[in-house]
Short mmCIF file of C-alpha atoms in Angstrom, two decimals:
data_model
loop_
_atom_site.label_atom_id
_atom_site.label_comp_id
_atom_site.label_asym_id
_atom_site.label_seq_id
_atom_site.Cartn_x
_atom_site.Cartn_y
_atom_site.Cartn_z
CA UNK A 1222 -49.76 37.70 68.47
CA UNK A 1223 -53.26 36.38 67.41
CA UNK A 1224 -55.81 35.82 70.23
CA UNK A 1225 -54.92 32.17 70.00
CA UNK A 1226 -52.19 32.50 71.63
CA UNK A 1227 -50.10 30.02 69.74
CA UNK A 1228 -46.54 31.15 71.12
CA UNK A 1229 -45.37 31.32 75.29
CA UNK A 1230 -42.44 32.61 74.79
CA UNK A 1231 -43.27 36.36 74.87
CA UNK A 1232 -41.82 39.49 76.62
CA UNK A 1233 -43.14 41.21 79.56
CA UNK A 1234 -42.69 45.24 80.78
CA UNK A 1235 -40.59 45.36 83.89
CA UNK A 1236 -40.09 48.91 85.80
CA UNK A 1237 -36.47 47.89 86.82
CA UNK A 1238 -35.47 46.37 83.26
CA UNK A 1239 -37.73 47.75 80.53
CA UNK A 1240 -38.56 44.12 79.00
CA UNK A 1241 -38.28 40.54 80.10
CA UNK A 1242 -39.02 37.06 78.49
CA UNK A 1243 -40.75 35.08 79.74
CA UNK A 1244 -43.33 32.20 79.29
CA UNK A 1245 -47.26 31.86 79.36
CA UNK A 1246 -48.58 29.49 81.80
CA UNK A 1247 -51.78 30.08 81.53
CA UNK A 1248 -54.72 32.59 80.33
CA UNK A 1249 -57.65 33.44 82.63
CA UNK A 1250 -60.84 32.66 81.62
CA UNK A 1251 -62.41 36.34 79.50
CA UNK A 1252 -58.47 36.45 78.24
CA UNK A 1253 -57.90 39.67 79.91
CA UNK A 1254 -55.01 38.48 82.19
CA UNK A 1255 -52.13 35.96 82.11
CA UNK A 1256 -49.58 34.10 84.30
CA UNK A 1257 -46.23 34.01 83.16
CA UNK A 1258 -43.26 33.10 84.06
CA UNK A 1259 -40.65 35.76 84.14
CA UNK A 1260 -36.44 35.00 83.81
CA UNK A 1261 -35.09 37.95 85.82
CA UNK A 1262 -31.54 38.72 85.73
CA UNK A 1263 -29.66 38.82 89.18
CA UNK A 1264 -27.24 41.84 88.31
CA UNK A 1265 -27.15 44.47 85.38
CA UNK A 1266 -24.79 42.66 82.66
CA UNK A 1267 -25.93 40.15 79.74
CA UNK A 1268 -24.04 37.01 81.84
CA UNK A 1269 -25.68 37.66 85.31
CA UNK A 1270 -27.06 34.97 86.45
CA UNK A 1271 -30.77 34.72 86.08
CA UNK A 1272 -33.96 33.28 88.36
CA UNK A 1273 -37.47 32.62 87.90
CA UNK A 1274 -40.60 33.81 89.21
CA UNK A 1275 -44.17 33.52 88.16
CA UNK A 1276 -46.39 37.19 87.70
CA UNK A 1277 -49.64 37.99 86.27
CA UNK A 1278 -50.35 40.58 83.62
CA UNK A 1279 -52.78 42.59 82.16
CA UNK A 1280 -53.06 42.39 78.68
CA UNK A 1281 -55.03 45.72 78.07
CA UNK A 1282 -51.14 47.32 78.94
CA UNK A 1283 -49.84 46.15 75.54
CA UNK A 1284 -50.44 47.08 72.39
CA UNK A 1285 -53.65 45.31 70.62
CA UNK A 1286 -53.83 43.35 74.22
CA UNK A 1287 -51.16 40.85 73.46
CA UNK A 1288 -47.91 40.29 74.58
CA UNK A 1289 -45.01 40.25 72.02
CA UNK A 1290 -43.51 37.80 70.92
CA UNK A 1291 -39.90 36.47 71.25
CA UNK A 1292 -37.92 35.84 68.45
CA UNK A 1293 -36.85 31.87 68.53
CA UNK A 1294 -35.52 29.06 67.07
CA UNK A 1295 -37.10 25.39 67.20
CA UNK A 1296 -34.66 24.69 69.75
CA UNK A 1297 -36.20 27.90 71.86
CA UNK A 1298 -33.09 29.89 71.35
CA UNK A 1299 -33.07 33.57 71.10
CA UNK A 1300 -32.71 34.83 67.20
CA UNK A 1301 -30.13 37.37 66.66
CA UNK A 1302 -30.24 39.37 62.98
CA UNK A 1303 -27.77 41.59 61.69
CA UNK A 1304 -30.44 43.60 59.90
CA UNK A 1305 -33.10 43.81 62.05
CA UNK A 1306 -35.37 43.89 59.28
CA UNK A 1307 -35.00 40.02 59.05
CA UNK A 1308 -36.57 39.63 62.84
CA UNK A 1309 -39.56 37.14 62.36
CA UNK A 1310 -41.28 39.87 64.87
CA UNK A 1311 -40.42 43.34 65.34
CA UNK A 1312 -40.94 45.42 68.18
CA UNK A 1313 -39.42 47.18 70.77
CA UNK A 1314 -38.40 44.46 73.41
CA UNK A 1315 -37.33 42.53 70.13
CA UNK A 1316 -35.12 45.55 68.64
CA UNK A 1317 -33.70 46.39 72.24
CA UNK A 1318 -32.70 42.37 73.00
CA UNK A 1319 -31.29 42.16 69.55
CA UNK A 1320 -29.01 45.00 70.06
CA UNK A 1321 -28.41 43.52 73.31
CA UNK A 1322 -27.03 40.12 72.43
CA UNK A 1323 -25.05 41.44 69.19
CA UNK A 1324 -23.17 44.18 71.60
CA UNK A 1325 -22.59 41.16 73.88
CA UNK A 1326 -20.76 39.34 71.32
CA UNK A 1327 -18.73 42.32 70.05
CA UNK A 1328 -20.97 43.44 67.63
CA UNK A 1329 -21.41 47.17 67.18
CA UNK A 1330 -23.31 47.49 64.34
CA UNK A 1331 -26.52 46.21 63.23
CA UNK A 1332 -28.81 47.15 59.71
CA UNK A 1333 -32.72 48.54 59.23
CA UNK A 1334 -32.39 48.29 56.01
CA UNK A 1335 -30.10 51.22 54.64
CA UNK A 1336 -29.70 52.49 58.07
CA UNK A 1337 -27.17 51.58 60.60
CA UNK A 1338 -27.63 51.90 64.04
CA UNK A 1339 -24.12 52.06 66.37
CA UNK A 1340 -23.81 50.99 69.86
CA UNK A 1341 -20.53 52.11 71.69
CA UNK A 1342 -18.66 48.53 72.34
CA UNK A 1343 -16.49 51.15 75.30
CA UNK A 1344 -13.39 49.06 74.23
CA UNK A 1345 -11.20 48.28 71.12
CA UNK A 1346 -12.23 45.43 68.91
CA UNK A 1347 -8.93 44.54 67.00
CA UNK A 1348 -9.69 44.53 63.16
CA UNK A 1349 -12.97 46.43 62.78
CA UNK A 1350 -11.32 48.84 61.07
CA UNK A 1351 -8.44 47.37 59.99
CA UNK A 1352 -7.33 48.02 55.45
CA UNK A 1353 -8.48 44.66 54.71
CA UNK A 1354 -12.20 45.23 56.32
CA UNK A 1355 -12.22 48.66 54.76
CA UNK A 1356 -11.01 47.66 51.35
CA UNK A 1357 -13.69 44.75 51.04
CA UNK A 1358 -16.96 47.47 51.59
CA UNK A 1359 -15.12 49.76 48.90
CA UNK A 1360 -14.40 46.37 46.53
CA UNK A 1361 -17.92 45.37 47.53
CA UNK A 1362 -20.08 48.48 47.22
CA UNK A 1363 -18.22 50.84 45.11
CA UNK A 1364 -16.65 49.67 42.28
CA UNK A 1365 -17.38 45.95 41.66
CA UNK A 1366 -21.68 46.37 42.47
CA UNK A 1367 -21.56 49.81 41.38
CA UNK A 1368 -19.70 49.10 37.53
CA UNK A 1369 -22.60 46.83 37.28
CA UNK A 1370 -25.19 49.21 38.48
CA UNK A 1371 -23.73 51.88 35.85
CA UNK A 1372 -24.01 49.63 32.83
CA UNK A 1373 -27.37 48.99 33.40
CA UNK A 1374 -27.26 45.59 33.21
CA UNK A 1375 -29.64 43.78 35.51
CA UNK A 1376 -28.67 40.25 34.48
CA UNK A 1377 -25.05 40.76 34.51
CA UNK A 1378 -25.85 41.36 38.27
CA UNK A 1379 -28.38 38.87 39.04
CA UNK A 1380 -31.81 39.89 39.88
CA UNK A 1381 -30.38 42.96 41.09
CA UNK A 1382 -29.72 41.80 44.55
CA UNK A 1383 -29.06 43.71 47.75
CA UNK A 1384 -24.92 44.98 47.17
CA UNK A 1385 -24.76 44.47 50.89
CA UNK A 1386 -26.06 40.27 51.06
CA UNK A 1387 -22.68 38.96 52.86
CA UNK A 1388 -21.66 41.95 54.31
CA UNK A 1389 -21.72 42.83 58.09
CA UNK A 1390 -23.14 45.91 58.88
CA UNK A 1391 -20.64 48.31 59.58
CA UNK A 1392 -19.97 52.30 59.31
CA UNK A 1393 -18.19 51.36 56.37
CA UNK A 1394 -20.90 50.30 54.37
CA UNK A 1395 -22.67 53.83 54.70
CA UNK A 1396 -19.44 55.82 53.53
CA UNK A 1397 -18.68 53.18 50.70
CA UNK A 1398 -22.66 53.44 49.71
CA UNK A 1399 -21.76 57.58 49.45
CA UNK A 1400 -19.33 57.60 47.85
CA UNK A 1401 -20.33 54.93 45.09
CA UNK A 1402 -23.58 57.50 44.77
CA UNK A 1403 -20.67 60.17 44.32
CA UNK A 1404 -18.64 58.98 41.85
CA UNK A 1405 -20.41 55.96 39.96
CA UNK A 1406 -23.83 57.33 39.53
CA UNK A 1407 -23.02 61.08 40.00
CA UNK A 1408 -25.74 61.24 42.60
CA UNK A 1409 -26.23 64.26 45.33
CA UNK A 1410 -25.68 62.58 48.77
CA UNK A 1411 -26.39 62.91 52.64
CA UNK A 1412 -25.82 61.33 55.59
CA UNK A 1413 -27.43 61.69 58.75
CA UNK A 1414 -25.91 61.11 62.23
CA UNK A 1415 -28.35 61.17 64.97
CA UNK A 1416 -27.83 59.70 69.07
CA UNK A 1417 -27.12 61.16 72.39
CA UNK A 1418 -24.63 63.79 73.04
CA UNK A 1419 -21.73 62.09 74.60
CA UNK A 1420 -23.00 58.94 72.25
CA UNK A 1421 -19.87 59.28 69.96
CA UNK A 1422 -21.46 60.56 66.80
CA UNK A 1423 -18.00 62.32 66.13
#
């Protein structure tokens, strides 16, 4: 955020709830404070209902004294990205409501580029990993992009685009991504699996 302050809608450190949007009112007058207007959620779920209430902050307790941004639409709607690397700004209250909103709408995975960060949905979503879903990645990102990839033939594949333009992100776009580095351009490969214990890394 510049020291204009072009954008209100911005996020705010809570002790109860990490982040919270919320709006700028107003700045004082050596910029060192503001008023905003916080939306704070009545209960602990995505769908409690929410309230308003009006706080000042001190900008010195962010990082380069500004508040970050919110990610919006011209219609002030929250932005959601599948890969995160797409977020207009990014940031921690910016990564952590993304994940939010995509695990409210049933969405486990979400990209950073060639990584893929999981979030335990704690039910069954019917279809994520059904042969159809499965098949496409392999179709996708093993043979189809990767017979391209192995005759060398940048214009026979475009300008080289991303494989995974299209694609949701999904566990199945790692393995397929492995295994075309396997067996198409006879590649040594890893994969790392980092989270919690209990998080469901097996």
């Amino acid at each position: 955020m510049s020291t204009s302050h072009s954008s209100t809608c911005v996020y705010v450190k809570d002790d109860q709830h990490g982040w919270l949007p919320a709006n700028v009112l107003s700045y004082n007058a050596d910029n060192t404070t503001a008023r905003v207007s916080v939306t704070v959620p009545s209960g602990s779920t995505s769908t409690s209902a929410t309230t308003t209430e009006e706080r000042e902050v001190t900008l010195s307790d962010y990082d380069s004294s500004a508040l970050p941004l919110q990610n919006i639409n011209e219609g002030g709607n929250l932005i959601t990205m599948a890969d995160m690397c797409d977020l207009p700004s990014l940031h921690e209250p910016a990564i952590l409501y993304n994940l939010r909103n995509r695990h409210h709408n049933l969405q486990p995975y979400t990209r950073v580029g060639d990584i893929i960060i999981a979030m335990n949905p704690f039910q069954w979503i019917d279809g994520l990993y059904s042969d159809n879903v499965r098949e496409e990645y392999v179709d996708r990102l093993v043979w189809r992009d990767g017979a391209a990839g192995a005759c060398g033939d940048a214009s026979s594949h475009g300008a080289r685009d991303d494989p995974k333009a299209g694609l949701a992100p999904h566990v199945y776009e790692t393995s397929s991504l492995a295994y075309r580095g396997l067996a198409v351009d006879d590649s040594h490969q890893s994969i790392l699996v980092t989270g919690e214990s209990g998080a469901g890394k097996t």
